[in-house]
Short mmCIF file of N, CA and C in Angstrom, two decimals:
data_model
loop_
_atom_site.label_atom_id
_atom_site.label_comp_id
_atom_site.label_asym_id
_atom_site.label_seq_id
_atom_site.Cartn_x
_atom_site.Cartn_y
_atom_site.Cartn_z
N MET A 1 24.13 39.87 5.70
CA MET A 1 25.32 39.05 5.73
C MET A 1 26.28 39.63 6.74
N SER A 2 27.16 38.82 7.24
CA SER A 2 28.07 39.25 8.28
C SER A 2 29.41 39.72 7.74
N GLY A 3 29.57 39.91 6.47
CA GLY A 3 30.78 40.49 5.94
C GLY A 3 31.62 39.56 5.08
N THR A 4 31.45 38.23 5.15
CA THR A 4 32.24 37.33 4.30
C THR A 4 31.38 36.85 3.16
N ASP A 5 32.02 36.66 2.01
CA ASP A 5 31.28 36.24 0.83
C ASP A 5 31.06 34.73 0.78
N ASP A 6 31.79 33.91 1.60
CA ASP A 6 31.64 32.45 1.54
C ASP A 6 30.46 31.95 2.33
N GLU A 7 29.87 32.75 3.16
CA GLU A 7 28.77 32.26 3.97
C GLU A 7 27.54 32.05 3.11
N VAL A 8 26.86 30.99 3.42
CA VAL A 8 25.62 30.67 2.70
C VAL A 8 24.48 30.92 3.66
N PRO A 9 23.50 31.68 3.25
CA PRO A 9 22.37 31.91 4.15
C PRO A 9 21.73 30.59 4.61
N ALA A 10 21.22 30.58 5.84
CA ALA A 10 20.63 29.37 6.40
C ALA A 10 19.49 28.86 5.54
N SER A 11 18.80 29.73 4.85
CA SER A 11 17.66 29.30 4.03
C SER A 11 18.10 28.43 2.86
N GLU A 12 19.38 28.53 2.45
CA GLU A 12 19.85 27.72 1.33
C GLU A 12 20.40 26.37 1.77
N THR A 13 20.73 26.22 3.06
CA THR A 13 21.31 24.95 3.52
C THR A 13 20.36 24.14 4.36
N GLU A 14 19.34 24.76 4.87
CA GLU A 14 18.39 24.05 5.72
C GLU A 14 16.98 24.35 5.23
N ASN A 15 16.11 23.34 5.44
CA ASN A 15 14.71 23.59 5.10
C ASN A 15 14.02 24.21 6.30
N GLU A 16 12.72 24.44 6.21
CA GLU A 16 12.01 25.11 7.29
C GLU A 16 11.96 24.33 8.59
N THR A 17 12.25 23.02 8.58
CA THR A 17 12.27 22.23 9.82
C THR A 17 13.63 22.25 10.48
N GLY A 18 14.62 22.89 9.85
CA GLY A 18 15.96 22.93 10.41
C GLY A 18 16.83 21.78 9.97
N ALA A 19 16.29 20.87 9.19
CA ALA A 19 17.07 19.73 8.70
C ALA A 19 17.78 20.13 7.42
N PRO A 20 18.93 19.51 7.13
CA PRO A 20 19.63 19.82 5.88
C PRO A 20 18.72 19.53 4.69
N ASP A 21 18.93 20.31 3.60
CA ASP A 21 18.14 20.11 2.39
C ASP A 21 18.29 18.67 1.88
N GLY A 22 17.20 18.12 1.37
CA GLY A 22 17.23 16.76 0.84
C GLY A 22 16.78 15.72 1.85
N VAL A 23 16.85 16.04 3.14
CA VAL A 23 16.42 15.10 4.17
C VAL A 23 15.26 15.73 4.90
N VAL A 24 14.11 15.10 4.80
CA VAL A 24 12.91 15.63 5.44
C VAL A 24 12.48 14.67 6.52
N PRO A 25 12.57 15.08 7.79
CA PRO A 25 12.16 14.16 8.85
C PRO A 25 10.67 13.88 8.80
N ALA A 26 10.30 12.67 9.17
CA ALA A 26 8.88 12.28 9.17
C ALA A 26 8.15 13.02 10.28
N THR A 27 6.96 13.49 9.97
CA THR A 27 6.14 14.19 10.94
C THR A 27 4.81 13.48 11.07
N VAL A 28 4.00 13.96 11.99
CA VAL A 28 2.66 13.38 12.17
C VAL A 28 1.85 13.52 10.89
N ALA A 29 2.07 14.59 10.15
CA ALA A 29 1.34 14.80 8.89
C ALA A 29 1.66 13.72 7.86
N ASP A 30 2.85 13.09 7.97
CA ASP A 30 3.21 12.02 7.03
C ASP A 30 2.32 10.80 7.20
N ALA A 31 1.72 10.65 8.36
CA ALA A 31 0.86 9.48 8.61
C ALA A 31 -0.56 9.71 8.13
N SER A 32 -0.80 10.78 7.42
CA SER A 32 -2.15 11.04 6.92
C SER A 32 -2.14 11.02 5.40
N GLY A 33 -3.27 11.19 4.83
CA GLY A 33 -3.36 11.28 3.39
C GLY A 33 -3.13 9.98 2.67
N TYR A 34 -2.27 10.03 1.67
CA TYR A 34 -2.03 8.90 0.76
C TYR A 34 -1.54 7.66 1.50
N GLY A 35 -0.56 7.82 2.38
CA GLY A 35 0.01 6.67 3.09
C GLY A 35 -1.00 6.02 4.01
N LEU A 36 -1.75 6.81 4.75
CA LEU A 36 -2.75 6.26 5.65
C LEU A 36 -3.87 5.58 4.86
N SER A 37 -4.25 6.19 3.75
CA SER A 37 -5.30 5.59 2.91
C SER A 37 -4.85 4.22 2.39
N LEU A 38 -3.61 4.16 1.88
CA LEU A 38 -3.10 2.88 1.38
C LEU A 38 -2.99 1.85 2.50
N THR A 39 -2.66 2.30 3.71
CA THR A 39 -2.56 1.38 4.84
C THR A 39 -3.92 0.80 5.20
N LEU A 40 -4.93 1.65 5.29
CA LEU A 40 -6.27 1.16 5.64
C LEU A 40 -6.85 0.29 4.53
N ILE A 41 -6.68 0.72 3.29
CA ILE A 41 -7.16 -0.10 2.16
C ILE A 41 -6.40 -1.42 2.13
N GLY A 42 -5.09 -1.34 2.37
CA GLY A 42 -4.27 -2.55 2.41
C GLY A 42 -4.71 -3.51 3.50
N GLY A 43 -5.10 -2.99 4.66
CA GLY A 43 -5.57 -3.84 5.75
C GLY A 43 -6.86 -4.57 5.40
N VAL A 44 -7.79 -3.85 4.80
CA VAL A 44 -9.06 -4.47 4.40
C VAL A 44 -8.82 -5.49 3.27
N LEU A 45 -7.99 -5.10 2.29
CA LEU A 45 -7.67 -6.04 1.21
C LEU A 45 -6.97 -7.28 1.74
N LEU A 46 -6.08 -7.09 2.72
CA LEU A 46 -5.38 -8.23 3.30
C LEU A 46 -6.34 -9.18 4.00
N ALA A 47 -7.32 -8.63 4.70
CA ALA A 47 -8.32 -9.48 5.36
C ALA A 47 -9.14 -10.26 4.33
N LEU A 48 -9.59 -9.58 3.29
CA LEU A 48 -10.35 -10.28 2.24
C LEU A 48 -9.46 -11.27 1.48
N ALA A 49 -8.18 -10.88 1.30
CA ALA A 49 -7.24 -11.77 0.60
C ALA A 49 -7.01 -13.05 1.39
N TYR A 50 -7.08 -12.97 2.70
CA TYR A 50 -6.97 -14.18 3.51
C TYR A 50 -8.07 -15.17 3.13
N TYR A 51 -9.28 -14.65 3.03
CA TYR A 51 -10.40 -15.52 2.64
C TYR A 51 -10.30 -15.95 1.18
N GLY A 52 -9.69 -15.12 0.35
CA GLY A 52 -9.43 -15.51 -1.03
C GLY A 52 -8.45 -16.67 -1.08
N TYR A 53 -7.43 -16.62 -0.23
CA TYR A 53 -6.47 -17.72 -0.15
C TYR A 53 -7.16 -18.99 0.32
N VAL A 54 -8.03 -18.86 1.32
CA VAL A 54 -8.80 -20.01 1.81
C VAL A 54 -9.65 -20.58 0.68
N ALA A 55 -10.26 -19.70 -0.10
CA ALA A 55 -11.14 -20.15 -1.19
C ALA A 55 -10.34 -20.83 -2.29
N VAL A 56 -9.21 -20.22 -2.68
CA VAL A 56 -8.42 -20.75 -3.80
C VAL A 56 -7.75 -22.07 -3.44
N THR A 57 -7.33 -22.22 -2.19
CA THR A 57 -6.72 -23.49 -1.78
C THR A 57 -7.77 -24.53 -1.43
N GLY A 58 -9.02 -24.11 -1.41
CA GLY A 58 -10.08 -25.04 -1.07
C GLY A 58 -11.05 -25.28 -2.21
N PRO A 59 -12.26 -24.73 -2.09
CA PRO A 59 -13.32 -25.10 -3.02
C PRO A 59 -13.30 -24.47 -4.41
N GLN A 60 -12.56 -23.40 -4.63
CA GLN A 60 -12.63 -22.76 -5.95
C GLN A 60 -11.23 -22.47 -6.48
N ALA A 61 -11.15 -22.17 -7.76
CA ALA A 61 -9.88 -21.87 -8.41
C ALA A 61 -9.76 -20.37 -8.62
N LEU A 62 -8.52 -19.87 -8.73
CA LEU A 62 -8.29 -18.45 -9.00
C LEU A 62 -8.89 -18.11 -10.36
N GLY A 63 -9.64 -17.04 -10.40
CA GLY A 63 -10.29 -16.63 -11.63
C GLY A 63 -11.72 -17.12 -11.74
N GLN A 64 -12.21 -17.77 -10.70
CA GLN A 64 -13.58 -18.24 -10.72
C GLN A 64 -14.56 -17.12 -10.41
N ALA A 65 -14.15 -16.17 -9.57
CA ALA A 65 -15.04 -15.06 -9.21
C ALA A 65 -15.13 -14.04 -10.34
N VAL A 66 -14.00 -13.72 -10.93
CA VAL A 66 -13.92 -12.73 -12.00
C VAL A 66 -12.95 -13.30 -13.04
N PRO A 67 -13.23 -13.17 -14.32
CA PRO A 67 -12.30 -13.67 -15.33
C PRO A 67 -10.91 -13.04 -15.18
N ARG A 68 -9.88 -13.81 -15.43
CA ARG A 68 -8.49 -13.38 -15.22
C ARG A 68 -8.10 -12.11 -15.95
N PRO A 69 -8.60 -11.83 -17.16
CA PRO A 69 -8.21 -10.57 -17.80
C PRO A 69 -8.56 -9.32 -16.98
N PHE A 70 -9.61 -9.40 -16.16
CA PHE A 70 -9.96 -8.27 -15.32
C PHE A 70 -8.92 -8.04 -14.23
N TYR A 71 -8.28 -9.11 -13.78
CA TYR A 71 -7.19 -8.96 -12.81
C TYR A 71 -6.00 -8.25 -13.45
N LEU A 72 -5.73 -8.55 -14.71
CA LEU A 72 -4.67 -7.87 -15.45
C LEU A 72 -5.01 -6.38 -15.59
N LEU A 73 -6.27 -6.08 -15.80
CA LEU A 73 -6.71 -4.69 -15.87
C LEU A 73 -6.46 -3.97 -14.54
N VAL A 74 -6.71 -4.63 -13.43
CA VAL A 74 -6.46 -4.05 -12.11
C VAL A 74 -4.97 -3.74 -11.95
N PHE A 75 -4.11 -4.69 -12.33
CA PHE A 75 -2.67 -4.46 -12.26
C PHE A 75 -2.29 -3.23 -13.09
N ALA A 76 -2.81 -3.14 -14.30
CA ALA A 76 -2.49 -2.02 -15.20
C ALA A 76 -2.95 -0.69 -14.62
N LEU A 77 -4.18 -0.65 -14.10
CA LEU A 77 -4.69 0.59 -13.51
C LEU A 77 -3.87 1.04 -12.32
N LEU A 78 -3.51 0.10 -11.45
CA LEU A 78 -2.69 0.44 -10.29
C LEU A 78 -1.32 0.95 -10.72
N PHE A 79 -0.74 0.32 -11.73
CA PHE A 79 0.56 0.76 -12.23
C PHE A 79 0.49 2.19 -12.75
N VAL A 80 -0.50 2.47 -13.59
CA VAL A 80 -0.63 3.80 -14.19
C VAL A 80 -0.92 4.85 -13.12
N LEU A 81 -1.83 4.57 -12.19
CA LEU A 81 -2.15 5.53 -11.14
C LEU A 81 -0.93 5.85 -10.29
N GLU A 82 -0.18 4.84 -9.89
CA GLU A 82 1.00 5.09 -9.06
C GLU A 82 2.09 5.79 -9.84
N LEU A 83 2.27 5.44 -11.10
CA LEU A 83 3.30 6.07 -11.92
C LEU A 83 3.05 7.56 -12.06
N PHE A 84 1.80 7.95 -12.31
CA PHE A 84 1.50 9.36 -12.49
C PHE A 84 1.33 10.09 -11.17
N GLN A 85 1.11 9.39 -10.08
CA GLN A 85 0.98 10.01 -8.77
C GLN A 85 2.36 10.22 -8.15
N SER A 86 3.36 9.48 -8.58
CA SER A 86 4.69 9.53 -7.99
C SER A 86 5.31 10.91 -8.13
N ARG A 87 6.01 11.34 -7.09
CA ARG A 87 6.70 12.63 -7.12
C ARG A 87 8.05 12.52 -7.81
N GLU A 88 8.54 11.30 -7.96
CA GLU A 88 9.83 11.09 -8.60
C GLU A 88 9.63 10.70 -10.05
N ARG A 89 10.69 10.83 -10.83
CA ARG A 89 10.64 10.46 -12.24
C ARG A 89 11.76 9.47 -12.51
N GLY A 90 11.66 8.77 -13.62
CA GLY A 90 12.73 7.86 -14.01
C GLY A 90 12.54 6.46 -13.49
N GLY A 91 13.65 5.76 -13.33
CA GLY A 91 13.63 4.36 -12.94
C GLY A 91 13.02 4.10 -11.58
N VAL A 92 13.26 5.00 -10.63
CA VAL A 92 12.71 4.83 -9.28
C VAL A 92 11.18 4.81 -9.33
N ALA A 93 10.61 5.70 -10.11
CA ALA A 93 9.15 5.76 -10.22
C ALA A 93 8.59 4.50 -10.86
N VAL A 94 9.28 3.98 -11.88
CA VAL A 94 8.81 2.77 -12.56
C VAL A 94 8.90 1.56 -11.62
N VAL A 95 10.01 1.45 -10.88
CA VAL A 95 10.17 0.33 -9.93
C VAL A 95 9.11 0.42 -8.84
N ARG A 96 8.90 1.62 -8.31
CA ARG A 96 7.91 1.79 -7.25
C ARG A 96 6.50 1.46 -7.77
N ALA A 97 6.16 1.93 -8.97
CA ALA A 97 4.84 1.66 -9.55
C ALA A 97 4.66 0.17 -9.82
N THR A 98 5.73 -0.49 -10.28
CA THR A 98 5.65 -1.93 -10.52
C THR A 98 5.44 -2.69 -9.22
N ALA A 99 6.21 -2.34 -8.20
CA ALA A 99 6.08 -3.02 -6.90
C ALA A 99 4.69 -2.82 -6.31
N LEU A 100 4.20 -1.58 -6.35
CA LEU A 100 2.87 -1.31 -5.81
C LEU A 100 1.80 -2.05 -6.61
N ALA A 101 1.92 -2.06 -7.92
CA ALA A 101 0.92 -2.74 -8.76
C ALA A 101 0.92 -4.24 -8.48
N LEU A 102 2.09 -4.83 -8.35
CA LEU A 102 2.15 -6.27 -8.07
C LEU A 102 1.60 -6.58 -6.68
N PHE A 103 1.99 -5.80 -5.69
CA PHE A 103 1.54 -6.06 -4.32
C PHE A 103 0.04 -5.83 -4.17
N TYR A 104 -0.41 -4.62 -4.51
CA TYR A 104 -1.83 -4.31 -4.35
C TYR A 104 -2.69 -5.02 -5.39
N GLY A 105 -2.15 -5.29 -6.56
CA GLY A 105 -2.88 -6.07 -7.57
C GLY A 105 -3.11 -7.50 -7.09
N GLY A 106 -2.07 -8.10 -6.52
CA GLY A 106 -2.21 -9.45 -5.96
C GLY A 106 -3.21 -9.48 -4.81
N LEU A 107 -3.10 -8.47 -3.93
CA LEU A 107 -4.07 -8.38 -2.84
C LEU A 107 -5.48 -8.22 -3.36
N THR A 108 -5.63 -7.39 -4.38
CA THR A 108 -6.95 -7.15 -4.96
C THR A 108 -7.52 -8.42 -5.59
N ALA A 109 -6.68 -9.16 -6.31
CA ALA A 109 -7.15 -10.41 -6.94
C ALA A 109 -7.65 -11.39 -5.88
N PHE A 110 -6.84 -11.59 -4.84
CA PHE A 110 -7.25 -12.51 -3.78
C PHE A 110 -8.43 -11.94 -2.99
N ALA A 111 -8.47 -10.61 -2.83
CA ALA A 111 -9.59 -10.00 -2.10
C ALA A 111 -10.91 -10.18 -2.85
N ILE A 112 -10.88 -10.06 -4.16
CA ILE A 112 -12.11 -10.29 -4.95
C ILE A 112 -12.56 -11.73 -4.79
N GLU A 113 -11.61 -12.65 -4.90
CA GLU A 113 -11.96 -14.07 -4.70
C GLU A 113 -12.50 -14.29 -3.29
N GLY A 114 -11.87 -13.63 -2.30
CA GLY A 114 -12.32 -13.76 -0.92
C GLY A 114 -13.68 -13.14 -0.69
N GLY A 115 -13.94 -12.00 -1.34
CA GLY A 115 -15.26 -11.37 -1.21
C GLY A 115 -16.37 -12.24 -1.76
N VAL A 116 -16.12 -12.86 -2.91
CA VAL A 116 -17.12 -13.76 -3.49
C VAL A 116 -17.30 -14.99 -2.60
N TYR A 117 -16.19 -15.50 -2.08
CA TYR A 117 -16.26 -16.66 -1.18
C TYR A 117 -17.08 -16.33 0.07
N LEU A 118 -16.85 -15.13 0.64
CA LEU A 118 -17.61 -14.74 1.83
C LEU A 118 -19.08 -14.47 1.49
N TRP A 119 -19.34 -13.98 0.29
CA TRP A 119 -20.73 -13.74 -0.11
C TRP A 119 -21.50 -15.06 -0.17
N GLU A 120 -20.81 -16.10 -0.68
CA GLU A 120 -21.45 -17.41 -0.80
C GLU A 120 -21.40 -18.21 0.50
N ASN A 121 -20.43 -17.92 1.37
CA ASN A 121 -20.24 -18.65 2.63
C ASN A 121 -20.01 -17.68 3.78
N PRO A 122 -21.01 -16.90 4.17
CA PRO A 122 -20.79 -15.90 5.22
C PRO A 122 -20.41 -16.50 6.57
N TRP A 123 -20.76 -17.74 6.79
CA TRP A 123 -20.41 -18.39 8.05
C TRP A 123 -18.90 -18.45 8.25
N ALA A 124 -18.12 -18.41 7.18
CA ALA A 124 -16.66 -18.48 7.30
C ALA A 124 -16.11 -17.32 8.12
N ALA A 125 -16.74 -16.15 8.05
CA ALA A 125 -16.29 -14.99 8.82
C ALA A 125 -17.13 -14.75 10.07
N LEU A 126 -18.38 -15.19 10.03
CA LEU A 126 -19.29 -14.89 11.13
C LEU A 126 -19.22 -15.91 12.26
N ASP A 127 -18.81 -17.12 11.97
CA ASP A 127 -18.75 -18.17 12.97
C ASP A 127 -17.71 -17.81 14.03
N GLY A 128 -18.15 -17.50 15.22
CA GLY A 128 -17.24 -17.13 16.31
C GLY A 128 -16.59 -15.77 16.09
N PHE A 129 -17.16 -14.95 15.22
CA PHE A 129 -16.64 -13.62 14.89
C PHE A 129 -15.17 -13.66 14.47
N VAL A 130 -14.78 -14.72 13.79
CA VAL A 130 -13.40 -14.85 13.34
C VAL A 130 -13.04 -13.78 12.32
N GLY A 131 -14.01 -13.26 11.60
CA GLY A 131 -13.76 -12.20 10.63
C GLY A 131 -13.25 -10.93 11.28
N VAL A 132 -13.73 -10.63 12.50
CA VAL A 132 -13.25 -9.46 13.23
C VAL A 132 -11.79 -9.64 13.59
N THR A 133 -11.42 -10.84 14.02
CA THR A 133 -10.02 -11.12 14.35
C THR A 133 -9.14 -11.01 13.11
N VAL A 134 -9.58 -11.55 11.99
CA VAL A 134 -8.81 -11.48 10.74
C VAL A 134 -8.63 -10.02 10.34
N LEU A 135 -9.67 -9.21 10.44
CA LEU A 135 -9.58 -7.80 10.08
C LEU A 135 -8.62 -7.06 11.02
N ALA A 136 -8.70 -7.33 12.31
CA ALA A 136 -7.82 -6.68 13.28
C ALA A 136 -6.35 -7.01 13.01
N VAL A 137 -6.06 -8.27 12.79
CA VAL A 137 -4.68 -8.68 12.51
C VAL A 137 -4.20 -8.06 11.19
N SER A 138 -5.07 -8.03 10.20
CA SER A 138 -4.71 -7.45 8.90
C SER A 138 -4.39 -5.97 9.01
N LEU A 139 -5.17 -5.23 9.78
CA LEU A 139 -4.90 -3.80 9.96
C LEU A 139 -3.57 -3.57 10.67
N VAL A 140 -3.27 -4.39 11.68
CA VAL A 140 -1.99 -4.27 12.39
C VAL A 140 -0.83 -4.59 11.45
N VAL A 141 -0.95 -5.65 10.66
CA VAL A 141 0.10 -6.02 9.71
C VAL A 141 0.31 -4.91 8.68
N ALA A 142 -0.78 -4.33 8.17
CA ALA A 142 -0.66 -3.25 7.19
C ALA A 142 0.00 -2.02 7.81
N ALA A 143 -0.37 -1.68 9.04
CA ALA A 143 0.24 -0.53 9.72
C ALA A 143 1.72 -0.77 9.98
N LEU A 144 2.07 -1.98 10.40
CA LEU A 144 3.49 -2.30 10.62
C LEU A 144 4.27 -2.25 9.31
N ALA A 145 3.69 -2.71 8.24
CA ALA A 145 4.35 -2.66 6.94
C ALA A 145 4.60 -1.21 6.52
N TYR A 146 3.63 -0.34 6.73
CA TYR A 146 3.81 1.07 6.39
C TYR A 146 4.86 1.72 7.29
N PHE A 147 4.86 1.37 8.55
CA PHE A 147 5.86 1.88 9.49
C PHE A 147 7.27 1.46 9.08
N VAL A 148 7.43 0.21 8.69
CA VAL A 148 8.73 -0.28 8.22
C VAL A 148 9.14 0.46 6.95
N TYR A 149 8.20 0.69 6.06
CA TYR A 149 8.47 1.43 4.82
C TYR A 149 8.97 2.84 5.13
N LEU A 150 8.28 3.56 6.03
CA LEU A 150 8.71 4.92 6.39
C LEU A 150 10.06 4.89 7.08
N SER A 151 10.29 3.89 7.92
CA SER A 151 11.59 3.76 8.60
C SER A 151 12.71 3.51 7.61
N ALA A 152 12.44 2.69 6.60
CA ALA A 152 13.45 2.42 5.58
C ALA A 152 13.77 3.68 4.79
N LEU A 153 12.75 4.47 4.46
CA LEU A 153 13.00 5.73 3.75
C LEU A 153 13.82 6.68 4.60
N GLU A 154 13.48 6.75 5.88
CA GLU A 154 14.20 7.64 6.78
C GLU A 154 15.65 7.20 6.97
N SER A 155 15.88 5.90 7.07
CA SER A 155 17.24 5.41 7.30
C SER A 155 18.13 5.56 6.08
N THR A 156 17.54 5.53 4.88
CA THR A 156 18.35 5.72 3.67
C THR A 156 18.54 7.20 3.37
N GLY A 157 17.79 8.06 4.06
CA GLY A 157 17.95 9.49 3.86
C GLY A 157 17.33 10.02 2.58
N THR A 158 16.49 9.22 1.95
CA THR A 158 15.87 9.67 0.70
C THR A 158 14.64 10.51 0.93
N GLY A 159 14.09 10.48 2.12
CA GLY A 159 12.87 11.24 2.38
C GLY A 159 11.70 10.63 1.64
N ARG A 160 10.65 11.46 1.41
CA ARG A 160 9.48 10.93 0.72
C ARG A 160 9.33 11.47 -0.63
#
């Protein structure tokens, strides 16, 4: 210490990146692991969900591929997994788990319907390689959604 008792050591006011405590700047490592996995899975689910939407608005009804109670089970599993995986506790964790379960549960429901539709009608994706275009657009949309999510966290100063 330099002689005064009011000084606080740098280790107590800043984290190892030099940023004030509580605010963690996003790094390249933030784009890996859980977030990247959810982005890639989200992109594939979004592509299949597109075909699920085509199927549900066309030849089949929602719940024709798998009985509806199984979709409720998917929502419940996603909710529980996210709730226990969350680093936060309390209301924020419950809201985040609910939002993730609704979003990814809905994508999963439509993706299952889309997968069955594509199994029965492969020409829908293979004709003119339109399935490749749908997958490419879905991956870009999922990556942009994750980027916006990280930007929103950074702008509110809550970190991850």
